[in-house]
Amino acid sequence: MSNQQWQLVKEHFSEERQYIDGFYYRLRTLAEDEYELAVIHGGVCGENIYHPRMKVKETKGMLVPLSMYDNYSFPVVNLSYEDAPERLTDELQSLLQQFLQAKELI
């Protein structure tokens, strides 16, 4: 993952959900070097539907995906990095792009 992309996301997103073009975007700090990136759809009963939610770890400014959960997809996707490292790396790159496009930063 690009350090520049990650720094842009950290600068422009916060712990609070931000509503942009029909979706909620959230960057949440889980631990000192662990974060959760999520694109959230509102369900018909007010529940959160993640498309996706990824947990990542920052190591020297770079991101390493830890896990992904997507309950918008069918079947529901629940993967760890050990299960599918290439897929999680690709999904994280796509998610960073989606965050940056939402704020028109790229």
Coordinates of N, CA, C and O in Angstrom, one line a residue:
M1 N 0.8 -1.2 0.0 CA 0.0 0.0 0.0 C 0.9 1.2 0.0 O 1.9 1.3 0.6
S2 N 0.4 2.2 -0.7 CA 1.2 3.5 -0.7 C 1.1 4.3 0.6 O 0.0 4.5 1.1
N3 N 2.2 4.7 1.1 CA 2.2 5.5 2.3 C 1.5 6.8 2.1 O 0.8 7.3 2.9
Q4 N 1.6 7.4 0.9 CA 0.9 8.6 0.6 C -0.6 8.5 0.6 O -1.3 9.3 1.2
Q5 N -1.1 7.4 0.0 CA -2.5 7.1 0.1 C -3.0 7.0 1.5 O -4.1 7.6 1.9
W6 N -2.3 6.2 2.3 CA -2.7 6.0 3.7 C -2.7 7.3 4.5 O -3.6 7.6 5.3
Q7 N -1.7 8.1 4.3 CA -1.6 9.4 5.0 C -2.8 10.3 4.6 O -3.3 11.0 5.4
L8 N -3.2 10.3 3.3 CA -4.3 11.1 2.9 C -5.6 10.6 3.5 O -6.4 11.5 4.0
V9 N -5.8 9.3 3.6 CA -7.0 8.8 4.3 C -7.0 9.2 5.8 O -8.0 9.7 6.3
K10 N -5.8 9.1 6.4 CA -5.8 9.5 7.8 C -6.1 11.0 8.1 O -6.7 11.3 9.0
E11 N -5.6 11.8 7.1 CA -5.9 13.2 7.3 C -7.3 13.6 7.0 O -7.8 14.6 7.6
H12 N -8.0 12.9 6.2 CA -9.3 13.4 5.7 C -10.5 12.6 6.3 O -11.7 12.9 6.0
F13 N -10.3 11.5 7.1 CA -11.3 10.8 7.7 C -11.1 10.7 9.2 O -10.0 10.8 9.6
S14 N -12.2 10.5 9.9 CA -12.2 10.5 11.3 C -12.9 9.3 11.9 O -13.5 8.5 11.2
E15 N -12.9 9.3 13.2 CA -13.6 8.2 14.0 C -15.1 8.3 13.7 O -15.8 7.3 13.8
E16 N -15.7 9.4 13.5 CA -17.1 9.6 13.2 C -17.4 9.2 11.8 O -16.6 9.4 10.9
R17 N -18.5 8.6 11.6 CA -19.0 8.2 10.2 C -19.2 9.5 9.4 O -19.8 10.4 10.0
Q18 N -18.8 9.5 8.2 CA -19.0 10.6 7.3 C -19.9 10.1 6.1 O -19.5 9.2 5.5
Y19 N -21.0 10.8 6.0 CA -21.9 10.4 4.9 C -21.5 11.1 3.6 O -21.5 12.3 3.5
I20 N -21.2 10.3 2.6 CA -20.7 10.8 1.3 C -21.4 9.9 0.2 O -21.2 8.7 0.2
D21 N -22.2 10.5 -0.7 CA -22.8 9.9 -1.8 C -23.5 8.6 -1.5 O -23.4 7.5 -2.1
G22 N -24.3 8.6 -0.4 CA -25.1 7.5 -0.1 C -24.5 6.4 0.8 O -25.2 5.4 1.1
F23 N -23.3 6.6 1.2 CA -22.6 5.6 2.1 C -22.0 6.4 3.3 O -21.6 7.5 3.2
Y24 N -21.7 5.6 4.4 CA -21.0 6.2 5.5 C -19.5 5.6 5.4 O -19.3 4.4 5.2
Y25 N -18.6 6.5 5.6 CA -17.1 6.1 5.6 C -16.6 6.4 7.0 O -16.9 7.4 7.6
R26 N -15.8 5.4 7.5 CA -15.3 5.6 8.8 C -13.9 5.0 8.9 O -13.6 3.9 8.4
L27 N -13.0 5.8 9.6 CA -11.7 5.3 9.9 C -11.6 5.3 11.5 O -11.7 6.4 12.1
R28 N -11.5 4.2 12.1 CA -11.5 4.1 13.5 C -10.2 3.5 14.0 O -9.6 2.6 13.5
T29 N -9.7 4.1 15.1 CA -8.4 3.6 15.7 C -8.8 2.6 16.7 O -9.7 2.8 17.6
L30 N -8.2 1.4 16.6 CA -8.5 0.2 17.5 C -7.4 0.1 18.5 O -7.7 -0.2 19.7
A31 N -6.2 0.3 18.2 CA -5.1 0.3 19.1 C -4.1 1.3 18.6 O -4.3 2.0 17.6
E32 N -2.9 1.4 19.2 CA -1.9 2.4 18.8 C -1.6 2.3 17.3 O -1.4 3.3 16.7
D33 N -1.5 1.1 16.8 CA -1.1 0.9 15.4 C -2.1 0.1 14.6 O -1.8 -0.4 13.5
E34 N -3.3 -0.1 15.1 CA -4.3 -0.8 14.4 C -5.5 0.0 14.1 O -5.9 0.8 15.0
Y35 N -6.1 -0.1 12.9 CA -7.2 0.7 12.5 C -8.3 -0.2 11.8 O -8.0 -1.3 11.4
E36 N -9.5 0.4 11.8 CA -10.6 -0.2 11.0 C -11.1 0.8 10.0 O -11.4 1.9 10.3
L37 N -11.1 0.3 8.8 CA -11.7 1.1 7.7 C -13.0 0.5 7.3 O -13.0 -0.7 7.1
A38 N -14.0 1.3 7.2 CA -15.3 0.7 6.9 C -16.1 1.6 5.9 O -16.1 2.8 6.1
V39 N -16.8 0.9 5.0 CA -17.8 1.6 4.2 C -19.1 0.9 4.7 O -19.3 -0.3 4.6
I40 N -20.0 1.8 5.2 CA -21.2 1.3 5.8 C -22.5 1.7 5.1 O -22.7 2.9 4.8
H41 N -23.3 0.7 4.8 CA -24.6 1.0 4.3 C -25.6 0.9 5.4 O -25.4 0.2 6.4
G42 N -26.7 1.7 5.4 CA -27.7 1.7 6.4 C -28.7 0.6 6.0 O -29.2 0.6 4.9
G43 N -29.0 -0.3 6.9 CA -30.0 -1.4 6.7 C -31.4 -0.9 6.9 O -31.6 0.2 7.4
V44 N -32.4 -1.6 6.5 CA -33.8 -1.2 6.6 C -34.2 -1.0 8.0 O -35.2 -0.3 8.3
C45 N -33.6 -1.7 8.9 CA -33.9 -1.6 10.4 C -32.9 -0.7 11.1 O -32.9 -0.7 12.4
G46 N -32.1 0.0 10.4 CA -31.1 0.9 11.0 C -29.8 0.2 11.4 O -28.9 0.8 12.0
E47 N -29.6 -1.1 11.0 CA -28.4 -1.8 11.3 C -27.3 -1.4 10.3 O -27.6 -0.8 9.3
N48 N -26.1 -1.6 10.7 CA -24.9 -1.4 9.9 C -24.7 -2.6 9.0 O -24.6 -3.7 9.5
I49 N -24.5 -2.3 7.7 CA -24.2 -3.3 6.7 C -22.8 -2.9 6.2 O -22.7 -1.8 5.5
Y50 N -21.8 -3.7 6.4 CA -20.4 -3.4 6.0 C -20.2 -3.9 4.6 O -20.4 -5.0 4.3
H51 N -19.6 -3.0 3.8 CA -19.2 -3.4 2.4 C -17.9 -2.7 2.0 O -17.9 -1.8 1.1
P52 N -16.8 -3.1 2.5 CA -16.5 -4.0 3.6 C -16.1 -3.2 4.8 O -16.0 -2.0 4.9
R53 N -15.7 -4.0 5.8 CA -15.0 -3.5 7.0 C -13.7 -4.2 7.1 O -13.6 -5.5 7.1
M54 N -12.6 -3.5 7.1 CA -11.2 -4.1 7.2 C -10.5 -3.6 8.4 O -10.5 -2.4 8.7
K55 N -9.8 -4.5 9.0 CA -8.9 -4.2 10.1 C -7.5 -4.3 9.5 O -7.1 -5.2 8.8
V56 N -6.7 -3.2 9.9 CA -5.4 -3.1 9.3 C -4.4 -2.7 10.4 O -4.8 -2.2 11.4
K57 N -3.1 -3.0 10.1 CA -2.0 -2.7 11.1 C -1.1 -1.8 10.3 O -0.7 -2.1 9.2
E58 N -0.7 -0.7 10.9 CA 0.3 0.2 10.3 C 1.7 -0.1 10.8 O 2.0 -0.2 12.0
T59 N 2.6 -0.4 9.9 CA 4.0 -0.7 10.2 C 4.9 0.2 9.3 O 4.9 0.1 8.1
K60 N 5.5 1.1 10.0 CA 6.4 2.0 9.3 C 5.7 2.8 8.3 O 6.2 3.0 7.2
G61 N 4.5 3.3 8.5 CA 3.7 4.1 7.6 C 3.0 3.3 6.5 O 2.2 3.8 5.8
M62 N 3.2 2.0 6.5 CA 2.6 1.1 5.5 C 1.5 0.3 6.2 O 1.6 0.0 7.4
L63 N 0.5 -0.1 5.4 CA -0.6 -0.9 5.9 C -0.5 -2.4 5.6 O -0.1 -2.7 4.5
V64 N -0.8 -3.2 6.6 CA -0.9 -4.6 6.4 C -2.3 -5.0 6.8 O -2.8 -4.7 7.9
P65 N -3.1 -5.6 5.8 CA -4.4 -6.1 6.2 C -4.4 -7.2 7.2 O -3.6 -8.1 7.1
L66 N -5.3 -7.2 8.1 CA -5.4 -8.2 9.1 C -6.7 -9.1 8.9 O -6.6 -10.3 8.9
S67 N -7.8 -8.4 8.6 CA -9.0 -9.2 8.4 C -10.0 -8.3 7.6 O -9.9 -7.1 7.5
M68 N -11.0 -9.0 7.0 CA -12.1 -8.3 6.3 C -13.4 -9.0 6.6 O -13.5 -10.2 6.6
Y69 N -14.4 -8.2 6.7 CA -15.8 -8.6 7.0 C -16.7 -7.9 6.0 O -16.6 -6.6 5.9
D70 N -17.5 -8.6 5.3 CA -18.5 -7.9 4.3 C -19.8 -8.7 4.4 O -19.9 -9.8 3.9
N71 N -20.8 -8.1 5.1 CA -22.1 -8.7 5.2 C -23.1 -8.1 4.2 O -24.3 -8.4 4.2
Y72 N -22.6 -7.3 3.2 CA -23.4 -6.9 2.1 C -23.4 -8.0 1.0 O -24.3 -8.2 0.3
S73 N -22.2 -8.6 0.8 CA -22.0 -9.6 -0.2 C -22.7 -10.9 0.2 O -23.0 -11.2 1.4
F74 N -23.1 -11.7 -0.8 CA -23.6 -13.0 -0.5 C -22.8 -14.0 -1.2 O -22.6 -13.9 -2.5
P75 N -22.3 -15.0 -0.6 CA -22.3 -15.2 0.9 C -21.5 -14.2 1.6 O -20.6 -13.6 1.0
V76 N -21.8 -14.0 2.9 CA -21.0 -13.1 3.7 C -19.5 -13.5 3.7 O -19.2 -14.7 3.7
V77 N -18.7 -12.5 3.6 CA -17.2 -12.7 3.6 C -16.6 -12.4 4.9 O -16.9 -11.3 5.5
N78 N -15.9 -13.3 5.5 CA -15.2 -13.1 6.7 C -13.8 -13.8 6.6 O -13.8 -15.0 6.8
L79 N -12.8 -13.0 6.3 CA -11.5 -13.6 6.0 C -10.4 -13.0 6.9 O -10.5 -11.8 7.3
S80 N -9.4 -13.7 7.2 CA -8.2 -13.2 7.9 C -7.1 -13.2 6.9 O -7.2 -13.9 5.8
Y81 N -6.0 -12.5 7.2 CA -4.9 -12.4 6.3 C -4.3 -13.8 6.0 O -3.8 -14.1 4.9
E82 N -4.3 -14.6 7.0 CA -3.7 -16.0 6.9 C -4.5 -16.8 5.9 O -4.0 -17.7 5.2
D83 N -5.8 -16.6 5.8 CA -6.7 -17.3 4.9 C -6.5 -16.9 3.4 O -6.5 -17.8 2.6
A84 N -6.3 -15.6 3.2 CA -6.3 -15.1 1.8 C -5.5 -13.9 1.7 O -6.0 -12.8 1.5
P85 N -4.1 -14.0 1.8 CA -3.3 -12.7 1.8 C -3.4 -11.9 0.6 O -3.5 -10.7 0.6
E86 N -3.4 -12.5 -0.6 CA -3.5 -11.8 -1.9 C -4.8 -11.1 -2.0 O -4.9 -9.9 -2.4
R87 N -5.9 -11.7 -1.7 CA -7.2 -11.1 -1.8 C -7.4 -10.0 -0.8 O -7.9 -8.9 -1.2
L88 N -6.9 -10.1 0.4 CA -7.0 -9.0 1.4 C -6.1 -7.8 0.9 O -6.5 -6.7 1.1
T89 N -5.0 -8.1 0.4 CA -4.1 -7.0 -0.1 C -4.8 -6.2 -1.2 O -4.8 -5.0 -1.2
D90 N -5.4 -7.0 -2.2 CA -6.1 -6.3 -3.3 C -7.4 -5.6 -2.8 O -7.6 -4.5 -3.2
E91 N -8.1 -6.2 -1.8 CA -9.3 -5.5 -1.3 C -8.9 -4.2 -0.5 O -9.6 -3.2 -0.6
L92 N -7.8 -4.2 0.2 CA -7.4 -3.1 0.9 C -7.0 -1.9 -0.1 O -7.4 -0.8 0.1
Q93 N -6.3 -2.3 -1.2 CA -6.0 -1.3 -2.2 C -7.2 -0.7 -2.8 O -7.3 0.6 -2.9
S94 N -8.2 -1.5 -3.1 CA -9.5 -1.0 -3.6 C -10.2 -0.1 -2.6 O -10.8 0.9 -2.9
L95 N -10.2 -0.5 -1.3 CA -10.9 0.3 -0.3 C -10.2 1.6 -0.1 O -10.9 2.6 0.0
L96 N -8.9 1.7 -0.1 CA -8.2 3.0 0.0 C -8.6 3.9 -1.2 O -8.8 5.1 -1.0
Q97 N -8.6 3.3 -2.4 CA -9.0 4.1 -3.6 C -10.5 4.6 -3.4 O -10.7 5.7 -3.7
Q98 N -11.3 3.8 -2.9 CA -12.7 4.2 -2.7 C -12.8 5.3 -1.7 O -13.6 6.3 -1.9
F99 N -12.1 5.3 -0.6 CA -12.0 6.4 0.4 C -11.5 7.6 -0.3 O -12.1 8.7 -0.1
L100 N -10.5 7.6 -1.0 CA -9.9 8.7 -1.7 C -10.8 9.3 -2.7 O -10.9 10.5 -2.9
Q101 N -11.5 8.5 -3.5 CA -12.4 8.9 -4.5 C -13.6 9.6 -3.9 O -14.2 10.6 -4.4
A102 N -14.1 9.1 -2.7 CA -15.2 9.7 -2.0 C -15.0 11.1 -1.7 O -15.9 12.0 -1.8
K103 N -13.8 11.5 -1.3 CA -13.5 12.9 -1.0 C -12.8 13.6 -2.2 O -12.3 14.7 -2.0
E104 N -12.8 13.0 -3.3 CA -12.2 13.6 -4.6 C -10.8 14.0 -4.3 O -10.3 15.0 -4.7
L105 N -10.0 13.1 -3.7 CA -8.6 13.3 -3.4 C -7.7 12.7 -4.5 O -6.5 12.9 -4.5
I106 N -8.3 12.0 -5.4 CA -7.5 11.4 -6.5 C -8.3 11.6 -7.8 O -9.5 11.9 -7.8

